[in-house]
Amino acid sequence: MDAQQSPWMNDELQLLRESVARFADAEMVPLDAQWRAQQNVGKEIWRRAGAQGFLCTDIPSEYGGGGGDFRHEAVIYEELGRRGLSGFGQGVHSIAAHYLLNHGTAEQRQRFLPQMAHGELIGAIAISEPGAGSDMKGIRTRAERDGDHYVVHGSKIFISNGMLAGLLALAVRTDSSPGSQSLSILMVETANLAGFKVGRVLDKMGMHAQDTAELFFDGARIPAANLLGGVPGQGMYQLMGDLPYERMLIAVSGVATMEGALAATLAYTKERRAFGQTIFEFQNSKFRLAEIATNVRVARAYVDDCISRVTAGTLDTVTASMAKWWISDLQQRVLDECVQLHGGYGYMNEYLVCRMFADSRVQRIYGGTNEIMKEIIARAL
Ligand SMILES: Cc1cc2nc3c(=O)[nH]c(=O)nc-3n(C[C@H](O)[C@H](O)[C@H](O)COP(=O)(O)OP(=O)(O)OC[C@H]3O[C@@H](n4cnc5c(N)ncnc54)[C@H](O)[C@@H]3O)c2cc1C
C-alpha cells in the first residue's frame, strides 16, 4: 500500500524528510539500544542534529532557527516517531523555544534561541511537581526576589530532558498568593548552578532512552533578567498560549508511530510462517491489519488537517485536545494489535513494536491527561 502523501507536503519538505531520514538511520537508530541502556541520548547527538539544521526549524532565522513553520517540525517528529526514537526530547526543546519566541524579551530571545537551535543548549519544561500534575494550582516551587535575583526553593518531577537540559522553563510562584496570578516562568540556566541538583533519572515503563528526571532547588539564585517576558505573574497565560502546539507534537508523533508499527507488522507477518502459510494470510490477520490501516489513514487525515491549521495559526485548543486524546488512545490500541500479530517476538525489546508499545502508553498521560482533554472539549459543547 502506498503511503498517502500529506496535502501540506511539498518538494522542499520532501528534501528535509529525506535528509532527516538519512540522519536518523545513520546516527540515531544504531545508538538507540545504547541510549536506552544508559537512560539518555547524550549531548553530542543534540549538537549533530543542530549542525544539520534539525532543531528549532520553525524559529525565525534571525534567532538562529530554520525560518520554517510547523510543517518542518512535523516532518522531524514523523521521521523519529516512525523509527521509535522516543529518547530524543525534541518536543519539549521546541516548546521551550516557543515560550521564548512568543513571550520572551528581545534580549532573552537573542541570548537563548541561537544556542538552542545549534544544540548547544538543550531545553526542558519544568512544571509538574509531586503535588501538582493535572492541577497546576498545586505548584509550590517559589521564587523570592532578592535584589537582582530570584531565590528558588522547591522540586519538580517527571521532567523530560531533565538530566541533559541546560535551560529550564521553570514554573514558579513569584508571590505568596495561591492563584494563577502568582505563577511565573523563570528561564533557568543549569550549568554550574549552586543550589540546583538533578535527582534520579526515573525508571519508567517505556521511553527508556529519555532522561525524565526529578529536579531540586535549594536556594538557587536566578538572575531576575531570566524571568520570561520580564513581568511576574504571566506564567499561566504564557503556558496556556502554547498548549495547542504542544498537543499537536503528541498527536503528530502518535500517528507517525502507528504508521511505523503498521509497516513493521506488515513486513513481519508476510515473512513469518505457521501452519504452512504466512501469518498475514490468516483471515484474522488480514482483517486486523485492514482495520489498523483504516484507522491509521483516518488519524492521518485528521492530523494533517491540524498540521495545516497550526501552520496557518488557526488551530484552536478544542481541536488540538481532540487530536491529542483520540490519537493517543488509538495509538495504544494499534500497538497492542501489532504486538499480538508478532506473537512472542512482539514482547521482545529488540522488536520495534515492543518498544513502541511500551513507549506509547505515556502519550495518554503527559501533555495534559486524556481525561483533562475531554474536560476541555466538554466545556466547549
Ligand atoms: C514520561 C513522562 C514525561 C513527562 N514530561 C514532563 C515534562 O517534561 N514537564 C512537566 O512539567 N511534566 C511532565 N510530565 C508530567 C505529566 O504532565 C503529568 O504526569 C500529567 O500532567 C498528569 O499529572 P499527575 O501525574 O500528577 O496525575 P494526576 O493529576 O494526579 O492525575 C491522576 C489521574 O486523575 C485524573 N484526573 C485528574 N484531574 C482530573 C479531572 N479534573 N477530571 C477527571 N480526571 C482527572 C487524571 O486524568 C489521571 O488519570 C511527564 C510525565 C511522564 C510520565
CSV table of C-alpha atoms and ligand atoms in Angstrom, one decimal:
chain,number,residue,atom,x,y,z
A,1,MET,CA,0.0,0.0,0.0
A,2,ASP,CA,1.4,3.4,-1.0
A,3,ALA,CA,1.7,5.8,1.9
A,4,GLN,CA,-0.7,8.7,1.4
A,5,GLN,CA,1.0,12.0,0.6
A,6,SER,CA,0.0,14.6,3.1
A,7,PRO,CA,-1.6,17.7,1.4
A,8,TRP,CA,0.8,20.0,3.2
A,9,MET,CA,4.0,18.4,1.9
A,10,ASN,CA,6.0,20.0,-0.9
A,11,ASP,CA,9.3,19.4,-2.6
A,12,GLU,CA,11.3,21.4,0.0
A,13,LEU,CA,9.7,19.5,2.8
A,14,GLN,CA,10.4,16.2,1.0
A,15,LEU,CA,14.1,17.0,0.8
A,16,LEU,CA,14.1,17.8,4.5
A,17,ARG,CA,12.3,14.5,5.2
A,18,GLU,CA,14.9,12.6,3.2
A,19,SER,CA,17.8,14.2,5.0
A,20,VAL,CA,16.2,13.7,8.4
A,21,ALA,CA,15.6,10.0,7.5
A,22,ARG,CA,19.2,9.6,6.4
A,23,PHE,CA,20.4,11.2,9.7
A,24,ALA,CA,18.1,9.1,11.8
A,25,ASP,CA,19.1,5.9,10.1
A,26,ALA,CA,22.8,6.6,10.3
A,27,GLU,CA,23.2,8.4,13.5
A,28,MET,CA,20.3,7.6,15.8
A,29,VAL,CA,18.9,4.1,15.1
A,30,PRO,CA,22.2,2.4,15.6
A,31,LEU,CA,22.6,4.1,19.0
A,32,ASP,CA,19.1,3.6,20.3
A,33,ALA,CA,19.8,0.4,22.3
A,34,GLN,CA,22.8,2.0,24.0
A,35,TRP,CA,20.8,5.2,24.7
A,36,ARG,CA,18.0,3.0,26.3
A,37,ALA,CA,20.5,1.2,28.4
A,38,GLN,CA,22.1,4.4,29.7
A,39,GLN,CA,18.8,6.3,30.1
A,40,ASN,CA,19.8,9.3,28.0
A,41,VAL,CA,20.8,10.1,24.4
A,42,GLY,CA,23.9,12.2,25.5
A,43,LYS,CA,24.7,15.8,24.4
A,44,GLU,CA,26.6,15.0,21.2
A,45,ILE,CA,23.6,14.0,19.2
A,46,TRP,CA,22.0,17.3,20.0
A,47,ARG,CA,24.9,19.2,18.6
A,48,ARG,CA,24.9,17.0,15.5
A,49,ALA,CA,21.2,17.5,15.0
A,50,GLY,CA,21.7,21.2,15.5
A,51,ALA,CA,24.6,21.3,12.9
A,52,GLN,CA,22.2,19.6,10.4
A,53,GLY,CA,19.6,22.3,11.0
A,54,PHE,CA,17.1,19.8,12.5
A,55,LEU,CA,16.5,21.8,15.7
A,56,CYS,CA,14.1,24.9,16.1
A,57,THR,CA,13.2,24.5,12.4
A,58,ASP,CA,10.1,26.8,13.0
A,59,ILE,CA,12.0,29.5,14.8
A,60,PRO,CA,12.9,32.6,12.7
A,61,SER,CA,16.4,32.6,11.2
A,62,GLU,CA,17.2,35.9,13.0
A,63,TYR,CA,17.3,33.8,16.1
A,64,GLY,CA,19.4,31.0,14.5
A,65,GLY,CA,16.4,28.9,13.7
A,66,GLY,CA,15.4,27.3,10.4
A,67,GLY,CA,12.9,30.0,9.5
A,68,GLY,CA,10.3,27.4,8.6
A,69,ASP,CA,7.0,26.6,10.1
A,70,PHE,CA,5.2,23.8,11.9
A,71,ARG,CA,5.3,21.5,8.9
A,72,HIS,CA,9.1,21.4,9.2
A,73,GLU,CA,8.8,20.4,12.8
A,74,ALA,CA,6.2,17.8,11.9
A,75,VAL,CA,8.5,16.2,9.3
A,76,ILE,CA,11.1,15.7,12.0
A,77,TYR,CA,8.7,14.3,14.6
A,78,GLU,CA,7.3,11.9,12.0
A,79,GLU,CA,10.7,10.5,11.0
A,80,LEU,CA,11.7,10.0,14.6
A,81,GLY,CA,8.3,8.6,15.5
A,82,ARG,CA,8.3,6.0,12.7
A,83,ARG,CA,11.6,4.7,14.0
A,84,GLY,CA,10.5,4.6,17.6
A,85,LEU,CA,13.2,7.1,18.6
A,86,SER,CA,11.5,8.3,21.8
A,87,GLY,CA,14.6,9.3,23.8
A,88,PHE,CA,15.5,12.4,21.8
A,89,GLY,CA,13.3,15.0,23.5
A,90,GLN,CA,12.9,17.4,20.7
A,91,GLY,CA,9.3,18.2,21.5
A,92,VAL,CA,10.0,19.8,24.9
A,93,HIS,CA,13.0,21.5,23.5
A,94,SER,CA,10.8,23.1,20.8
A,95,ILE,CA,8.1,24.0,23.3
A,96,ALA,CA,10.7,25.8,25.5
A,97,ALA,CA,12.0,27.6,22.4
A,98,HIS,CA,8.4,28.7,21.6
A,99,TYR,CA,7.9,30.1,25.1
A,100,LEU,CA,11.0,32.3,24.4
A,101,LEU,CA,9.8,33.3,20.9
A,102,ASN,CA,6.3,34.1,21.9
A,103,HIS,CA,6.8,35.6,25.4
A,104,GLY,CA,10.5,36.3,25.9
A,105,THR,CA,12.1,39.7,25.9
A,106,ALA,CA,14.2,40.6,22.9
A,107,GLU,CA,17.3,40.1,25.0
A,108,GLN,CA,16.1,36.6,26.1
A,109,ARG,CA,15.3,35.5,22.6
A,110,GLN,CA,18.7,36.7,21.3
A,111,ARG,CA,20.6,35.1,24.2
A,112,PHE,CA,19.0,31.6,24.2
A,113,LEU,CA,17.4,30.8,20.9
A,114,PRO,CA,20.6,30.6,18.8
A,115,GLN,CA,22.2,28.2,21.3
A,116,MET,CA,19.1,26.1,21.3
A,117,ALA,CA,19.0,25.9,17.5
A,118,HIS,CA,22.6,24.8,17.5
A,119,GLY,CA,22.0,22.1,20.1
A,120,GLU,CA,24.4,23.7,22.5
A,121,LEU,CA,21.7,24.4,25.0
A,122,ILE,CA,19.1,21.6,25.5
A,123,GLY,CA,15.7,22.9,26.6
A,124,ALA,CA,13.2,21.4,29.1
A,125,ILE,CA,9.9,22.5,30.6
A,126,ALA,CA,9.6,22.0,34.3
A,127,ILE,CA,6.0,22.4,35.5
A,128,SER,CA,5.0,19.2,37.3
A,129,GLU,CA,5.6,18.7,40.9
A,130,PRO,CA,4.9,15.8,43.3
A,131,GLY,CA,1.7,17.7,44.4
A,132,ALA,CA,0.9,19.4,41.0
A,133,GLY,CA,0.2,17.5,37.8
A,134,SER,CA,-3.2,18.0,36.1
A,135,ASP,CA,-3.9,20.7,38.6
A,136,MET,CA,-1.3,23.4,38.2
A,137,LYS,CA,-2.8,25.3,41.2
A,138,GLY,CA,-0.8,22.9,43.3
A,139,ILE,CA,2.6,24.4,42.2
A,140,ARG,CA,4.6,25.2,45.3
A,141,THR,CA,8.1,25.9,43.9
A,142,ARG,CA,8.7,29.5,45.0
A,143,ALA,CA,11.0,32.2,43.7
A,144,GLU,CA,11.6,35.1,46.1
A,145,ARG,CA,13.0,38.4,44.8
A,146,ASP,CA,16.3,39.3,46.4
A,147,GLY,CA,17.9,42.3,44.6
A,148,ASP,CA,18.7,41.4,41.0
A,149,HIS,CA,17.9,37.7,41.6
A,150,TYR,CA,15.2,35.3,42.4
A,151,VAL,CA,16.0,32.7,45.0
A,152,VAL,CA,14.3,29.4,44.2
A,153,HIS,CA,13.2,26.6,46.6
A,154,GLY,CA,11.2,23.6,45.6
A,155,SER,CA,11.2,20.5,43.4
A,156,LYS,CA,9.9,19.2,40.1
A,157,ILE,CA,9.2,15.7,38.9
A,158,PHE,CA,8.8,13.8,35.6
A,159,ILE,CA,10.9,16.4,33.7
A,160,SER,CA,11.7,15.3,30.2
A,161,ASN,CA,15.3,16.1,29.2
A,162,GLY,CA,15.7,16.8,32.9
A,163,MET,CA,19.3,15.5,33.1
A,164,LEU,CA,20.7,16.9,29.9
A,165,ALA,CA,18.9,20.2,29.9
A,166,GLY,CA,21.0,23.4,30.1
A,167,LEU,CA,17.9,25.6,30.0
A,168,LEU,CA,14.7,25.0,32.0
A,169,ALA,CA,11.4,26.8,31.5
A,170,LEU,CA,10.6,26.6,35.3
A,171,ALA,CA,7.1,27.3,36.6
A,172,VAL,CA,7.4,29.1,39.9
A,173,ARG,CA,5.4,31.2,42.3
A,174,THR,CA,6.7,34.7,42.5
A,175,ASP,CA,4.4,35.8,45.3
A,176,SER,CA,2.6,34.1,48.1
A,177,SER,CA,-1.0,34.1,46.7
A,178,PRO,CA,-2.1,30.6,45.7
A,179,GLY,CA,-3.9,31.5,42.5
A,180,SER,CA,-2.7,31.6,38.9
A,181,GLN,CA,-1.8,35.3,39.1
A,182,SER,CA,1.3,34.4,41.2
A,183,LEU,CA,2.7,31.9,38.6
A,184,SER,CA,5.7,32.9,36.5
A,185,ILE,CA,8.2,31.2,34.3
A,186,LEU,CA,11.9,31.6,35.0
A,187,MET,CA,14.4,30.6,32.3
A,188,VAL,CA,17.0,28.7,34.4
A,189,GLU,CA,20.5,28.1,33.1
A,190,THR,CA,21.5,24.9,34.9
A,191,ALA,CA,25.3,24.9,34.2
A,192,ASN,CA,27.3,25.2,37.5
A,193,LEU,CA,24.1,26.5,39.2
A,194,ALA,CA,24.6,26.4,43.0
A,195,GLY,CA,21.5,25.2,44.9
A,196,PHE,CA,20.3,23.1,41.9
A,197,LYS,CA,20.5,19.3,41.7
A,198,VAL,CA,19.3,16.8,39.2
A,199,GLY,CA,17.8,13.8,41.1
A,200,ARG,CA,17.2,10.4,39.7
A,201,VAL,CA,16.6,9.7,36.1
A,202,LEU,CA,13.3,8.0,36.6
A,203,ASP,CA,12.8,4.2,36.0
A,204,LYS,CA,9.9,4.2,33.5
A,205,MET,CA,7.7,1.6,31.8
A,206,GLY,CA,9.0,2.7,28.4
A,207,MET,CA,10.9,5.6,26.7
A,208,HIS,CA,14.0,4.2,28.4
A,209,ALA,CA,16.3,6.5,26.4
A,210,GLN,CA,14.6,9.6,27.7
A,211,ASP,CA,16.2,11.2,30.7
A,212,THR,CA,13.0,12.0,32.5
A,213,ALA,CA,14.2,13.3,35.9
A,214,GLU,CA,13.5,14.9,39.2
A,215,LEU,CA,14.9,18.4,39.8
A,216,PHE,CA,15.7,20.0,43.2
A,217,PHE,CA,16.1,23.7,44.0
A,218,ASP,CA,17.6,24.7,47.4
A,219,GLY,CA,18.3,28.5,47.3
A,220,ALA,CA,19.4,28.6,43.6
A,221,ARG,CA,19.9,32.2,42.6
A,222,ILE,CA,18.5,33.0,39.1
A,223,PRO,CA,19.0,36.5,37.6
A,224,ALA,CA,15.8,38.5,37.6
A,225,ALA,CA,16.6,39.2,33.9
A,226,ASN,CA,15.7,35.5,33.3
A,227,LEU,CA,12.1,36.0,34.2
A,228,LEU,CA,10.2,35.1,30.9
A,229,GLY,CA,8.9,38.3,29.4
A,230,GLY,CA,10.2,40.4,32.3
A,231,VAL,CA,6.9,40.8,34.1
A,232,PRO,CA,5.9,38.5,37.0
A,233,GLY,CA,2.5,36.7,37.2
A,234,GLN,CA,2.3,35.9,33.5
A,235,GLY,CA,3.1,32.2,33.8
A,236,MET,CA,-0.4,30.7,33.4
A,237,TYR,CA,-1.1,32.9,30.4
A,238,GLN,CA,2.3,32.0,28.9
A,239,LEU,CA,1.8,28.3,29.4
A,240,MET,CA,-1.8,28.3,28.1
A,241,GLY,CA,-1.0,30.1,24.9
A,242,ASP,CA,1.2,27.3,23.6
A,243,LEU,CA,-0.9,24.3,24.6
A,244,PRO,CA,-2.4,23.6,21.1
A,245,TYR,CA,1.2,23.5,19.7
A,246,GLU,CA,2.3,21.1,22.5
A,247,ARG,CA,-0.7,18.8,21.9
A,248,MET,CA,0.0,18.6,18.3
A,249,LEU,CA,3.5,17.4,18.9
A,250,ILE,CA,2.0,14.4,20.7
A,251,ALA,CA,-0.6,13.8,18.0
A,252,VAL,CA,1.9,14.0,15.1
A,253,SER,CA,4.3,11.6,16.7
A,254,GLY,CA,1.4,9.3,17.6
A,255,VAL,CA,0.3,9.0,14.0
A,256,ALA,CA,3.9,8.5,12.8
A,257,THR,CA,4.4,5.8,15.4
A,258,MET,CA,1.3,4.0,14.2
A,259,GLU,CA,2.5,4.2,10.6
A,260,GLY,CA,5.9,2.8,11.6
A,261,ALA,CA,4.3,0.0,13.6
A,262,LEU,CA,2.0,-0.9,10.7
A,263,ALA,CA,4.9,-1.1,8.2
A,264,ALA,CA,6.9,-3.2,10.6
A,265,THR,CA,3.9,-5.5,11.3
A,266,LEU,CA,3.1,-6.0,7.6
A,267,ALA,CA,6.7,-6.9,6.9
A,268,TYR,CA,6.8,-9.3,9.8
A,269,THR,CA,3.5,-11.1,9.1
A,270,LYS,CA,4.4,-11.5,5.4
A,271,GLU,CA,7.6,-13.2,6.3
A,272,ARG,CA,6.8,-15.4,9.4
A,273,ARG,CA,5.1,-18.7,8.7
A,274,ALA,CA,2.8,-21.0,10.7
A,275,PHE,CA,0.6,-23.9,9.5
A,276,GLY,CA,2.0,-23.8,6.0
A,277,GLN,CA,1.3,-20.2,5.3
A,278,THR,CA,2.4,-16.7,6.3
A,279,ILE,CA,0.8,-15.1,9.3
A,280,PHE,CA,-0.5,-12.4,7.0
A,281,GLU,CA,-2.6,-15.0,5.1
A,282,PHE,CA,-4.8,-15.9,8.1
A,283,GLN,CA,-8.1,-14.2,7.6
A,284,ASN,CA,-7.9,-12.8,11.2
A,285,SER,CA,-4.5,-11.2,10.5
A,286,LYS,CA,-5.7,-9.6,7.2
A,287,PHE,CA,-8.8,-8.2,8.9
A,288,ARG,CA,-6.8,-6.9,11.8
A,289,LEU,CA,-4.3,-5.3,9.5
A,290,ALA,CA,-7.1,-3.9,7.3
A,291,GLU,CA,-8.7,-2.3,10.4
A,292,ILE,CA,-5.3,-0.9,11.6
A,293,ALA,CA,-4.6,0.5,8.1
A,294,THR,CA,-8.0,2.2,8.0
A,295,ASN,CA,-7.7,3.7,11.5
A,296,VAL,CA,-4.2,5.0,10.8
A,297,ARG,CA,-5.4,6.5,7.5
A,298,VAL,CA,-8.3,8.3,9.3
A,299,ALA,CA,-5.9,9.5,12.0
A,300,ARG,CA,-3.5,10.8,9.4
A,301,ALA,CA,-6.3,12.8,7.7
A,302,TYR,CA,-7.2,14.4,11.0
A,303,VAL,CA,-3.7,15.2,12.0
A,304,ASP,CA,-2.8,16.5,8.5
A,305,ASP,CA,-5.7,19.0,8.8
A,306,CYS,CA,-4.4,20.0,12.3
A,307,ILE,CA,-0.9,20.5,10.9
A,308,SER,CA,-2.3,22.8,8.2
A,309,ARG,CA,-4.2,24.7,10.9
A,310,VAL,CA,-1.1,25.1,13.1
A,311,THR,CA,0.8,26.4,10.1
A,312,ALA,CA,-1.9,28.9,9.3
A,313,GLY,CA,-2.1,29.9,13.0
A,314,THR,CA,-5.8,28.8,13.3
A,315,LEU,CA,-5.6,25.7,15.4
A,316,ASP,CA,-7.9,26.1,18.4
A,317,THR,CA,-7.5,24.4,21.8
A,318,VAL,CA,-10.5,22.1,21.4
A,319,THR,CA,-9.5,20.7,18.1
A,320,ALA,CA,-5.9,20.1,19.4
A,321,SER,CA,-7.3,18.4,22.5
A,322,MET,CA,-9.5,16.2,20.3
A,323,ALA,CA,-6.4,15.2,18.3
A,324,LYS,CA,-4.3,14.6,21.5
A,325,TRP,CA,-6.8,12.2,23.2
A,326,TRP,CA,-8.2,10.4,20.2
A,327,ILE,CA,-4.9,9.7,18.5
A,328,SER,CA,-3.0,8.7,21.7
A,329,ASP,CA,-5.9,6.3,22.6
A,330,LEU,CA,-5.9,4.8,19.1
A,331,GLN,CA,-2.1,4.6,19.2
A,332,GLN,CA,-2.2,2.3,22.2
A,333,ARG,CA,-4.9,0.0,20.7
A,334,VAL,CA,-3.0,-0.2,17.4
A,335,LEU,CA,0.3,-1.0,19.1
A,336,ASP,CA,-1.4,-3.7,21.2
A,337,GLU,CA,-2.6,-5.4,17.9
A,338,CYS,CA,0.8,-5.1,16.3
A,339,VAL,CA,2.4,-6.8,19.3
A,340,GLN,CA,-0.2,-9.6,19.1
A,341,LEU,CA,0.5,-10.1,15.4
A,342,HIS,CA,4.2,-10.6,16.2
A,343,GLY,CA,3.5,-13.3,18.8
A,344,GLY,CA,6.2,-13.8,21.3
A,345,TYR,CA,8.7,-11.8,19.3
A,346,GLY,CA,6.4,-8.8,19.8
A,347,TYR,CA,7.2,-9.0,23.5
A,348,MET,CA,10.9,-8.7,22.9
A,349,ASN,CA,12.6,-5.3,23.2
A,350,GLU,CA,14.7,-5.9,20.1
A,351,TYR,CA,11.5,-5.6,18.1
A,352,LEU,CA,10.3,-2.2,17.1
A,353,VAL,CA,6.7,-2.8,18.0
A,354,CYS,CA,7.6,-3.9,21.5
A,355,ARG,CA,9.5,-0.7,22.2
A,356,MET,CA,6.7,1.4,20.6
A,357,PHE,CA,4.1,-0.4,22.7
A,358,ALA,CA,5.8,0.5,26.0
A,359,ASP,CA,6.8,4.0,24.8
A,360,SER,CA,3.2,4.8,23.6
A,361,ARG,CA,1.5,4.3,27.0
A,362,VAL,CA,2.5,7.7,28.3
A,363,GLN,CA,1.0,9.6,25.4
A,364,ARG,CA,-2.3,9.3,27.1
A,365,ILE,CA,-0.9,10.8,30.3
A,366,TYR,CA,1.6,13.6,29.5
A,367,GLY,CA,0.8,16.9,27.8
A,368,GLY,CA,-2.4,17.0,29.8
A,369,THR,CA,-4.1,13.7,30.5
A,370,ASN,CA,-6.7,12.4,28.1
A,371,GLU,CA,-9.3,13.0,30.9
A,372,ILE,CA,-8.3,16.7,31.0
A,373,MET,CA,-8.6,16.8,27.2
A,374,LYS,CA,-12.2,15.6,27.4
A,375,GLU,CA,-12.9,18.2,30.2
A,376,ILE,CA,-11.6,20.9,27.8
A,377,ILE,CA,-13.7,19.6,24.9
A,378,ALA,CA,-16.8,19.2,27.0
A,379,ARG,CA,-16.6,22.8,28.3
A,380,ALA,CA,-17.0,23.9,24.7
A,381,LEU,CA,-20.0,21.7,23.9
B,1,LIG,C1,7.3,10.2,30.9
B,1,LIG,C2,6.8,11.5,31.4
B,1,LIG,C3,7.3,12.7,30.9
B,1,LIG,C4,6.8,13.9,31.4
B,1,LIG,N1,7.4,15.0,31.0
B,1,LIG,C5,7.0,16.2,31.6
B,1,LIG,C6,7.7,17.4,31.4
B,1,LIG,O1,8.7,17.4,30.5
B,1,LIG,N2,7.4,18.5,32.1
B,1,LIG,C7,6.4,18.5,33.0
B,1,LIG,O2,6.2,19.5,33.6
B,1,LIG,N3,5.7,17.4,33.3
B,1,LIG,C8,6.0,16.2,32.6
B,1,LIG,N4,5.3,15.1,32.9
B,1,LIG,C9,4.2,15.1,33.9
B,1,LIG,C10,2.8,15.0,33.2
B,1,LIG,O3,2.5,16.1,32.5
B,1,LIG,C11,1.8,14.6,34.4
B,1,LIG,O4,2.2,13.3,34.8
B,1,LIG,C12,0.4,14.7,33.9
B,1,LIG,O5,0.1,16.1,33.7
B,1,LIG,C13,-0.5,14.1,35.0
B,1,LIG,O6,-0.3,14.6,36.3
B,1,LIG,P1,-0.1,13.6,37.5
B,1,LIG,O7,0.9,12.6,37.1
B,1,LIG,O8,0.1,14.4,38.7
B,1,LIG,O9,-1.5,12.9,37.6
B,1,LIG,P2,-2.8,13.4,38.4
B,1,LIG,O10,-3.1,14.9,38.1
B,1,LIG,O11,-2.7,13.1,39.8
B,1,LIG,O12,-4.0,12.5,37.8
B,1,LIG,C14,-4.2,11.2,38.2
B,1,LIG,C15,-5.5,10.7,37.4
B,1,LIG,O13,-6.6,11.5,37.8
B,1,LIG,C16,-7.2,12.0,36.6
B,1,LIG,N5,-7.7,13.4,36.8
B,1,LIG,C17,-7.0,14.5,37.4
B,1,LIG,N6,-7.8,15.5,37.4
B,1,LIG,C18,-9.0,15.2,36.8
B,1,LIG,C19,-10.2,15.8,36.4
B,1,LIG,N7,-10.4,17.2,36.7
B,1,LIG,N8,-11.2,15.1,35.8
B,1,LIG,C20,-11.0,13.8,35.6
B,1,LIG,N9,-9.9,13.1,35.9
B,1,LIG,C21,-8.9,13.8,36.4
B,1,LIG,C22,-6.0,12.1,35.6
B,1,LIG,O14,-6.5,12.2,34.2
B,1,LIG,C23,-5.3,10.8,35.9
B,1,LIG,O15,-6.0,9.7,35.3
B,1,LIG,C24,5.7,13.9,32.3
B,1,LIG,C25,5.2,12.7,32.8
B,1,LIG,C26,5.7,11.5,32.3
B,1,LIG,C27,5.1,10.2,32.8
